[in-house]
C-alpha atoms as a printed R data frame, in Angstrom:
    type eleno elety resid chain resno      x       y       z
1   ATOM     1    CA   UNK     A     1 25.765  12.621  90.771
2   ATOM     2    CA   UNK     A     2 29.089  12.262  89.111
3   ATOM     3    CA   UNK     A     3 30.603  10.378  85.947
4   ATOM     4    CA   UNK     A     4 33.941   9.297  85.910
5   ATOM     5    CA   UNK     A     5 35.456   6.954  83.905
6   ATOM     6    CA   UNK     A     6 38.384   5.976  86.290
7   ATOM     7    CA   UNK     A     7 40.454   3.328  84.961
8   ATOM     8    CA   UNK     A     8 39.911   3.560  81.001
9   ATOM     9    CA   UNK     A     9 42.377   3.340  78.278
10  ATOM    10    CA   UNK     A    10 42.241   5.863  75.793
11  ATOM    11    CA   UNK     A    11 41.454   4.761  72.108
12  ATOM    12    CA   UNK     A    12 44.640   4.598  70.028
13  ATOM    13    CA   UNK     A    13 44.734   6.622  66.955
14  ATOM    14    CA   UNK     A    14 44.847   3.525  64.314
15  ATOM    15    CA   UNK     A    15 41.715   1.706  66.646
16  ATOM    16    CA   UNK     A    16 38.267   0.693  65.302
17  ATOM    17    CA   UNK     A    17 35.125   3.297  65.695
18  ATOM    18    CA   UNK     A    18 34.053   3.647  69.294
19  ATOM    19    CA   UNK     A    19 31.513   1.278  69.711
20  ATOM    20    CA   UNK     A    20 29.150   1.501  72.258
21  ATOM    21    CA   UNK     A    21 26.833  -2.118  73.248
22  ATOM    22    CA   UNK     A    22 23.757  -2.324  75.500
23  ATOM    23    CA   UNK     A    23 23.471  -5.765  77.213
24  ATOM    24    CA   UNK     A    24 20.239  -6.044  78.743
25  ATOM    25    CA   UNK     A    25 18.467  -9.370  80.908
26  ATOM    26    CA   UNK     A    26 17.135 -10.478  83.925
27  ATOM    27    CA   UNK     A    27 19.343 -11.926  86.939
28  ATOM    28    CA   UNK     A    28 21.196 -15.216  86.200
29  ATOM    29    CA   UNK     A    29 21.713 -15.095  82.734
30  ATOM    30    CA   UNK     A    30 25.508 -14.520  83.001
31  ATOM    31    CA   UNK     A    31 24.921 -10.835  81.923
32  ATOM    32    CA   UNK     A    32 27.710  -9.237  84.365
33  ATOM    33    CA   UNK     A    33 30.430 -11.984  83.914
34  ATOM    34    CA   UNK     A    34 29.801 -11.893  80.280
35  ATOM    35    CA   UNK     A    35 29.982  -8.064  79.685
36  ATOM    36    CA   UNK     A    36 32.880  -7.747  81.769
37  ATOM    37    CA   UNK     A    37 34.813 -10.364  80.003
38  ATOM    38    CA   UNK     A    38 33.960  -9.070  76.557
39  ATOM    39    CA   UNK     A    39 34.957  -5.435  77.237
40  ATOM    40    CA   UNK     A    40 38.475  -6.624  79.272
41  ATOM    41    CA   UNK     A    41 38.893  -8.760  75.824
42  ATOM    42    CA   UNK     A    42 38.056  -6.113  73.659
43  ATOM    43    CA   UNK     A    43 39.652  -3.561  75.741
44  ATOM    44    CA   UNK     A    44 36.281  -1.549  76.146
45  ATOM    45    CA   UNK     A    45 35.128   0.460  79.111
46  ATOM    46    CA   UNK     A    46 32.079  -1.309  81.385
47  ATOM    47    CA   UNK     A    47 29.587  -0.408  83.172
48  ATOM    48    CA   UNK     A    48 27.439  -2.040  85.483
49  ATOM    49    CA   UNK     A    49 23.722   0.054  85.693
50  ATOM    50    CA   UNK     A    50 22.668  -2.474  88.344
51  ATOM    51    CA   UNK     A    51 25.370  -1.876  90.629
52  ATOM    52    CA   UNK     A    52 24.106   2.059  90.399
53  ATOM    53    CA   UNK     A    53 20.762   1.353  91.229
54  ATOM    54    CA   UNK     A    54 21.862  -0.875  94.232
55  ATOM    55    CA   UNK     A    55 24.363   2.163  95.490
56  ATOM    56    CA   UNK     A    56 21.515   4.719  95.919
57  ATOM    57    CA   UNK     A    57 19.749   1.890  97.328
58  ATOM    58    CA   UNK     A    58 22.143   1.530 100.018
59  ATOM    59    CA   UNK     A    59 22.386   5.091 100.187
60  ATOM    60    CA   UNK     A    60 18.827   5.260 101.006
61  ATOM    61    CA   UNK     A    61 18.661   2.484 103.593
62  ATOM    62    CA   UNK     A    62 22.119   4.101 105.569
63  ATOM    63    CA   UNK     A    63 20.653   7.658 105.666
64  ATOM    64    CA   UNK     A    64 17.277   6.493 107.517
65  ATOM    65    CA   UNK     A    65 15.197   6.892 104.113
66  ATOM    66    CA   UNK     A    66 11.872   4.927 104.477
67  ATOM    67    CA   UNK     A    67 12.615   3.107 100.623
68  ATOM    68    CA   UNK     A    68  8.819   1.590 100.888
69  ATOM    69    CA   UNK     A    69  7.877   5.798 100.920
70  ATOM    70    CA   UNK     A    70  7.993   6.344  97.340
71  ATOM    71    CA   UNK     A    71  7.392  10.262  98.077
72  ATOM    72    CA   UNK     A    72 10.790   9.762 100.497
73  ATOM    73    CA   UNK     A    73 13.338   8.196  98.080
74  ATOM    74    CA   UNK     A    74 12.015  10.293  95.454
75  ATOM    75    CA   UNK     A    75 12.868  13.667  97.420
76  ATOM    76    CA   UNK     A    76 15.862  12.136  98.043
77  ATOM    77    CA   UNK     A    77 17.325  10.918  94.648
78  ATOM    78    CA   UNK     A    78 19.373  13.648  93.767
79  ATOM    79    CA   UNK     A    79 21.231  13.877  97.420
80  ATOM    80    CA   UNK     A    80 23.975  10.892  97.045
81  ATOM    81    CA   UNK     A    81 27.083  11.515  94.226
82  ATOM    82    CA   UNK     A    82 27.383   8.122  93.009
83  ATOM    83    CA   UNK     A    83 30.844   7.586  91.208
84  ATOM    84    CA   UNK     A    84 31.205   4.238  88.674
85  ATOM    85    CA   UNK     A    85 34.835   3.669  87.566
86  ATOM    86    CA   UNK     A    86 34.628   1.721  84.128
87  ATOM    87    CA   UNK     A    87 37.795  -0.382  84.100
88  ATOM    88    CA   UNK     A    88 36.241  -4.185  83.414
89  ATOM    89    CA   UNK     A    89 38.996  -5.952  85.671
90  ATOM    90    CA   UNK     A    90 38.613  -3.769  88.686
91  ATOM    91    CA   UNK     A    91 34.675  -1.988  88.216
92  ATOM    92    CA   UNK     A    92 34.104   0.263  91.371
93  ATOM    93    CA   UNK     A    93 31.233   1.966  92.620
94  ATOM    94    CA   UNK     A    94 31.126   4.738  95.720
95  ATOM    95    CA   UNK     A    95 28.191   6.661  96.953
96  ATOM    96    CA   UNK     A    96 29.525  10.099  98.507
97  ATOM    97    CA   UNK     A    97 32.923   9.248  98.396
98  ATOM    98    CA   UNK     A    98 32.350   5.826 100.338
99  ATOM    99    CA   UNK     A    99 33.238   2.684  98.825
100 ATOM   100    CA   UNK     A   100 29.736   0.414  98.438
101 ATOM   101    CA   UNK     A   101 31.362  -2.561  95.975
102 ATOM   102    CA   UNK     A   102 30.820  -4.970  99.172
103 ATOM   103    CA   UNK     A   103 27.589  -3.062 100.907
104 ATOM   104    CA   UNK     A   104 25.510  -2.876  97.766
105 ATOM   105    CA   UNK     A   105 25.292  -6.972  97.831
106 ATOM   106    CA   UNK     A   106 23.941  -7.609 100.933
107 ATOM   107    CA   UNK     A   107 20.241  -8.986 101.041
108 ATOM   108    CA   UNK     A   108 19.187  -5.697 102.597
109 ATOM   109    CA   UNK     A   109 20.137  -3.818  99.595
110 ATOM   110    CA   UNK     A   110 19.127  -6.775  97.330
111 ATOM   111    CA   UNK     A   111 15.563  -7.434  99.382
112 ATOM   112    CA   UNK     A   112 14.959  -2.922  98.415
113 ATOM   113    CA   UNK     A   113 16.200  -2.379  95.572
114 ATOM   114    CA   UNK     A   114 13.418  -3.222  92.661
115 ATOM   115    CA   UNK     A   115 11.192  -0.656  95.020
116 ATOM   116    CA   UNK     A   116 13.840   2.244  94.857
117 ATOM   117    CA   UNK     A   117 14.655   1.657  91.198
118 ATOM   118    CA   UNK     A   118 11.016   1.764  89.967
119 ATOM   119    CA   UNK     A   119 10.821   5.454  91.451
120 ATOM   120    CA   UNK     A   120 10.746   7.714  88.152
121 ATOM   121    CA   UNK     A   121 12.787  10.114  90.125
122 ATOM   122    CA   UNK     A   122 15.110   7.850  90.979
123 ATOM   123    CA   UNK     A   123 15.379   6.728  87.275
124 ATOM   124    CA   UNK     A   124 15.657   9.527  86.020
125 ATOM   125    CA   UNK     A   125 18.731  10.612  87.991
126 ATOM   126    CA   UNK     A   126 20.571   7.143  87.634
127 ATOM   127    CA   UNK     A   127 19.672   7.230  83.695
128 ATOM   128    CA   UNK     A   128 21.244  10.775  83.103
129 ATOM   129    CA   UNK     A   129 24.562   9.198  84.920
130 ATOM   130    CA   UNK     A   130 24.240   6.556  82.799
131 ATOM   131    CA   UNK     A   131 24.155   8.404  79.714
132 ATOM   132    CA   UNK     A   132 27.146  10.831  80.450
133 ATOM   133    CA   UNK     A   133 29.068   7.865  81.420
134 ATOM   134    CA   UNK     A   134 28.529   6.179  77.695
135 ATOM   135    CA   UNK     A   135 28.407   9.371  75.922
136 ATOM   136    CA   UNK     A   136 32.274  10.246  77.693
137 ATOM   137    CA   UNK     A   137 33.720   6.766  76.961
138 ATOM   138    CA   UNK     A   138 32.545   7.126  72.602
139 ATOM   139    CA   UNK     A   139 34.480   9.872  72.774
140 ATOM   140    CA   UNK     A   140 37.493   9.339  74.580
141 ATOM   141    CA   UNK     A   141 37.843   5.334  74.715
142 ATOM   142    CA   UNK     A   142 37.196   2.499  71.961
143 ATOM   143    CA   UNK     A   143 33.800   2.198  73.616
144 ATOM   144    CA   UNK     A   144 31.922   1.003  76.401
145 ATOM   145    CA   UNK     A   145 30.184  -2.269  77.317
146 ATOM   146    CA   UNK     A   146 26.778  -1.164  79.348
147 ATOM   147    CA   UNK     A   147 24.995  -3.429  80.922
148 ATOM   148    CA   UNK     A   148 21.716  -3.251  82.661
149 ATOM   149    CA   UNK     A   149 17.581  -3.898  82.083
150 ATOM   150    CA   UNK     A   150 16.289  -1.103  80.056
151 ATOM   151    CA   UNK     A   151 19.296  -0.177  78.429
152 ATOM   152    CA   UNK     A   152 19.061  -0.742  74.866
153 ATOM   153    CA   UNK     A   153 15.125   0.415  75.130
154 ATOM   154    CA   UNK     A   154 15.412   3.657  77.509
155 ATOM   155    CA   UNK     A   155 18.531   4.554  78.340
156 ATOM   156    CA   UNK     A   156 20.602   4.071  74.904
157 ATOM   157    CA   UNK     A   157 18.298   3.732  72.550
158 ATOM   158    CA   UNK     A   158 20.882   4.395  70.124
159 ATOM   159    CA   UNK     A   159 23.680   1.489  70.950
160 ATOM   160    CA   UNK     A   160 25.782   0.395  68.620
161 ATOM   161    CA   UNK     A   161 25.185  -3.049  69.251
162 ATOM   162    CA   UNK     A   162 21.853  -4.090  71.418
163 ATOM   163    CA   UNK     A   163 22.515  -7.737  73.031
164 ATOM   164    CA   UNK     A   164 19.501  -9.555  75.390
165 ATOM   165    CA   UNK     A   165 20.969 -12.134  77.201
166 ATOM   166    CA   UNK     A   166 18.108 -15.077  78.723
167 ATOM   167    CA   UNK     A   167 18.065 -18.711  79.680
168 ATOM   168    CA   UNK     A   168 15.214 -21.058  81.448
169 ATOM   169    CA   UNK     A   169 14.217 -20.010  85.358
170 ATOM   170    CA   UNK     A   170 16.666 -23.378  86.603
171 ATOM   171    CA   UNK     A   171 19.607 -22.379  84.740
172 ATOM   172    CA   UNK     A   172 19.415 -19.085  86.083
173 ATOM   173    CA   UNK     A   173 18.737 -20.433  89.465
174 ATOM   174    CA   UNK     A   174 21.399 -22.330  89.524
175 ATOM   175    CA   UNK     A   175 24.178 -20.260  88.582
176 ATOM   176    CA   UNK     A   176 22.706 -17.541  90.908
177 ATOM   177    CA   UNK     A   177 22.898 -20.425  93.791
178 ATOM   178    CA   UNK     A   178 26.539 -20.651  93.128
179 ATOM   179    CA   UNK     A   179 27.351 -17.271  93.134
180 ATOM   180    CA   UNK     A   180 26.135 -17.448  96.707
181 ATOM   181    CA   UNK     A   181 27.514 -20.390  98.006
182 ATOM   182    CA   UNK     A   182 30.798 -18.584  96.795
183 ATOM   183    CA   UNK     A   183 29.660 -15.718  99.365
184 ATOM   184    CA   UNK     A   184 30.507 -15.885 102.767
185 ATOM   185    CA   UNK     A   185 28.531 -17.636 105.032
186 ATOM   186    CA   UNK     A   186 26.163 -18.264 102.323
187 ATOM   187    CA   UNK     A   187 26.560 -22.110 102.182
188 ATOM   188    CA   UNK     A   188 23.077 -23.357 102.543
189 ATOM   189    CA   UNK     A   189 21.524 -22.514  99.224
190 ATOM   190    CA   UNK     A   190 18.085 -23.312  98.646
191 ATOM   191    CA   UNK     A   191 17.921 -23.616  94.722
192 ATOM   192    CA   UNK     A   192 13.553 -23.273  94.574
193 ATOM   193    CA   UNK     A   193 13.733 -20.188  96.802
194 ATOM   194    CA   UNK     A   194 16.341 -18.924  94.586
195 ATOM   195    CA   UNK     A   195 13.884 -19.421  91.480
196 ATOM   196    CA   UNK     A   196 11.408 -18.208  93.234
197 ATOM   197    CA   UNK     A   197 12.469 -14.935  94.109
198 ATOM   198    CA   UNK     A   198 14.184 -14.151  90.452
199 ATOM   199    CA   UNK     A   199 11.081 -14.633  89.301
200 ATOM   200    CA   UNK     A   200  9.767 -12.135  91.301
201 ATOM   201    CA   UNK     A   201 12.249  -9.775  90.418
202 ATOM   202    CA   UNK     A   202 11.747 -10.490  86.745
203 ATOM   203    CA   UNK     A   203  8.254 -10.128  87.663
204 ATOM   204    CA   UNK     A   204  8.380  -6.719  89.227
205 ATOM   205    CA   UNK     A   205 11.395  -5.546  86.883
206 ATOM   206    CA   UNK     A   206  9.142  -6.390  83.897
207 ATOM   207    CA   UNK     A   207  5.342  -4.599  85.027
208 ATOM   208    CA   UNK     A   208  6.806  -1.103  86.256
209 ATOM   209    CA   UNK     A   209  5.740   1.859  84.816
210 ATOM   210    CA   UNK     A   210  9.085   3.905  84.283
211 ATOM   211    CA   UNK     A   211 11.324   1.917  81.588
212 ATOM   212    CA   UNK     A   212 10.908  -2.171  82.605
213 ATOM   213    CA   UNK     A   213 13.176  -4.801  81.891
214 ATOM   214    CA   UNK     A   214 12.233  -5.557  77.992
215 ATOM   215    CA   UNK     A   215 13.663  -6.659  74.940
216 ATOM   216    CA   UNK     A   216 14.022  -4.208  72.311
217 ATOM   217    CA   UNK     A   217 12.963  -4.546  69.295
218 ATOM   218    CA   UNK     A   218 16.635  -4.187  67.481
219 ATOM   219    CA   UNK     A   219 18.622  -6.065  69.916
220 ATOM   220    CA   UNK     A   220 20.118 -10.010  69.335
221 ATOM   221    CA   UNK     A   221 18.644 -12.546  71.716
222 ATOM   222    CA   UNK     A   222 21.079 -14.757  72.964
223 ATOM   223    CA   UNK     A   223 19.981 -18.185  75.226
224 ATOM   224    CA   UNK     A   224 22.711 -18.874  77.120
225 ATOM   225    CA   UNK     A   225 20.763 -21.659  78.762
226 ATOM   226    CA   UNK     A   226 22.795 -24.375  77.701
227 ATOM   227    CA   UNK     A   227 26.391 -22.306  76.820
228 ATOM   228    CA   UNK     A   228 28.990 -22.223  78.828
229 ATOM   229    CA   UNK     A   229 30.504 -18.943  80.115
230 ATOM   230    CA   UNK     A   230 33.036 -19.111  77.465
231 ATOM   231    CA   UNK     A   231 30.680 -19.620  74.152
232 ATOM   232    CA   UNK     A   232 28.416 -16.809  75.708
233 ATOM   233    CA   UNK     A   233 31.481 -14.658  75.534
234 ATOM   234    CA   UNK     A   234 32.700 -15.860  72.223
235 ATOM   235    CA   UNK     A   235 29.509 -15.130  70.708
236 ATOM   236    CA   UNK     A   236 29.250 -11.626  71.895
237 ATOM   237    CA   UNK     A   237 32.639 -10.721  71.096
238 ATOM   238    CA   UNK     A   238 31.893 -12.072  67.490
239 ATOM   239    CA   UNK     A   239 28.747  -9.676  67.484
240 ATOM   240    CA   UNK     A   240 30.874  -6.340  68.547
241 ATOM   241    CA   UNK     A   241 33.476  -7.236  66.347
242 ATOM   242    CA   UNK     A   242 31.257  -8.149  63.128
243 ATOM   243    CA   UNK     A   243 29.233  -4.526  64.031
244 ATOM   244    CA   UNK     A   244 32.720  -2.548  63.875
245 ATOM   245    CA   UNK     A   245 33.894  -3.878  60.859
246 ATOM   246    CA   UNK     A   246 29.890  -3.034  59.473
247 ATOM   247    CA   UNK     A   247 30.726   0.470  61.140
């Protein structure tokens, strides 16, 4: 696998410490549009872990690997170079050179992917991306925006800044139902079923063995149940910016 961070703007000599921020949460708590808005605003790098572990997902599923072998996708983990580009208003993700921004979101990929992310293997490659990725942009940008399940407990331990985004199952629900009415040919939205199966992602996310979705123990909890997209924002751009002047 390969780290790139295609599409950053390097720090300016007078600019704040690099800071680097682990948002972590379940589905539907606004995590993705929130992280991506705070590091465009901030002009930090971002990257989405999810999107990485739906890529070799898709990966998998395209190059005839069973993904319900565990023994299969874990010989297979370290075949596909996945490439994340970091830029907030234009994030892209490729696996071998092909672009998978569209691919990785189709309920194939979304029905397989908790299996072929719990494989340690699997983990273990995506999480050493992960870190290169972070370690590349403290260096060489004012920072990076990561956002993902187990980042501020396994794969940065060390963040800057740990934020844990939640809010109730029908808030989340919902704004996961409009995401894919907004999809084509997505109209008919059942809002229960939708529930239903984040809670079985949370579900499955939160019992497996190698690094589950968790809150860690230094990180800010933020309900963004009843905030709007904006105050979620607000309030983690308040956060970074409070922890860089602490810096």
């Amino acid at each position: 696998m390969a780290a790139t961070l295609q599409g950053a703007t390097p720090v300016p000599p007078d600019a704040p410490a690099s800071v680097v921020v682990a948002i972590d949460g379940p589905s539907g708590t606004g995590k993705s549009s929130t992280s991506k808005a705070v590091a465009a605003k901030l002009g930090l790098s971002y990257l989405d872990t999810g999107a990485q572990y739906r890529a070799i997902t898709w990966w998998m599923l395209t190059n005839g690997v069973d993904v319900d072998d565990a023994g299969a996708v874990a010989a297979a983990s370290g075949k596909p170079v996945i490439v994340s580009g970091t830029d907030p208003s234009a994030p892209t993700i490729t696996a071998d050179g092909a672009d998978a921004s569209g691919p990785i979101r189709t309920p194939e990929v979304t029905a397989a992917v908790s299996a072929v992310s719990a494989v340690p293997e699997v983990r273990a490659a995506i999480t050493a991306l992960q870190r290169e990725i972070a370690a590349e942009a403290a260096r060489t940008t004012a920072g990076i925006v990561v956002e993902g399940r187990d980042i501020g407990t396994t794969v940065l331990p060390d963040a800057d800044l740990k934020i844990f985004l939640t809010a109730s199952p029908e808030a989340r629900a919902a704004r996961r139902g409009g995401e894919l009415k907004a999809r084509p040919g997505d109209a008919g939205v059942d809002l229960e079923a939708t529930r239903e199966a984040l809670l079985r992602r949370d579900a499955a996310d939160s019992s497996r063995k190698t690094s589950p979705l968790a809150k860690a123990g230094d990180a800010v909890e933020v309900d963004t149940t009843d905030l709007t997209l904006e105050q979620v924002i607000e309030c983690v751009v308040t956060l970074i910016e409070d922890r860089q002047r602490a810096a």
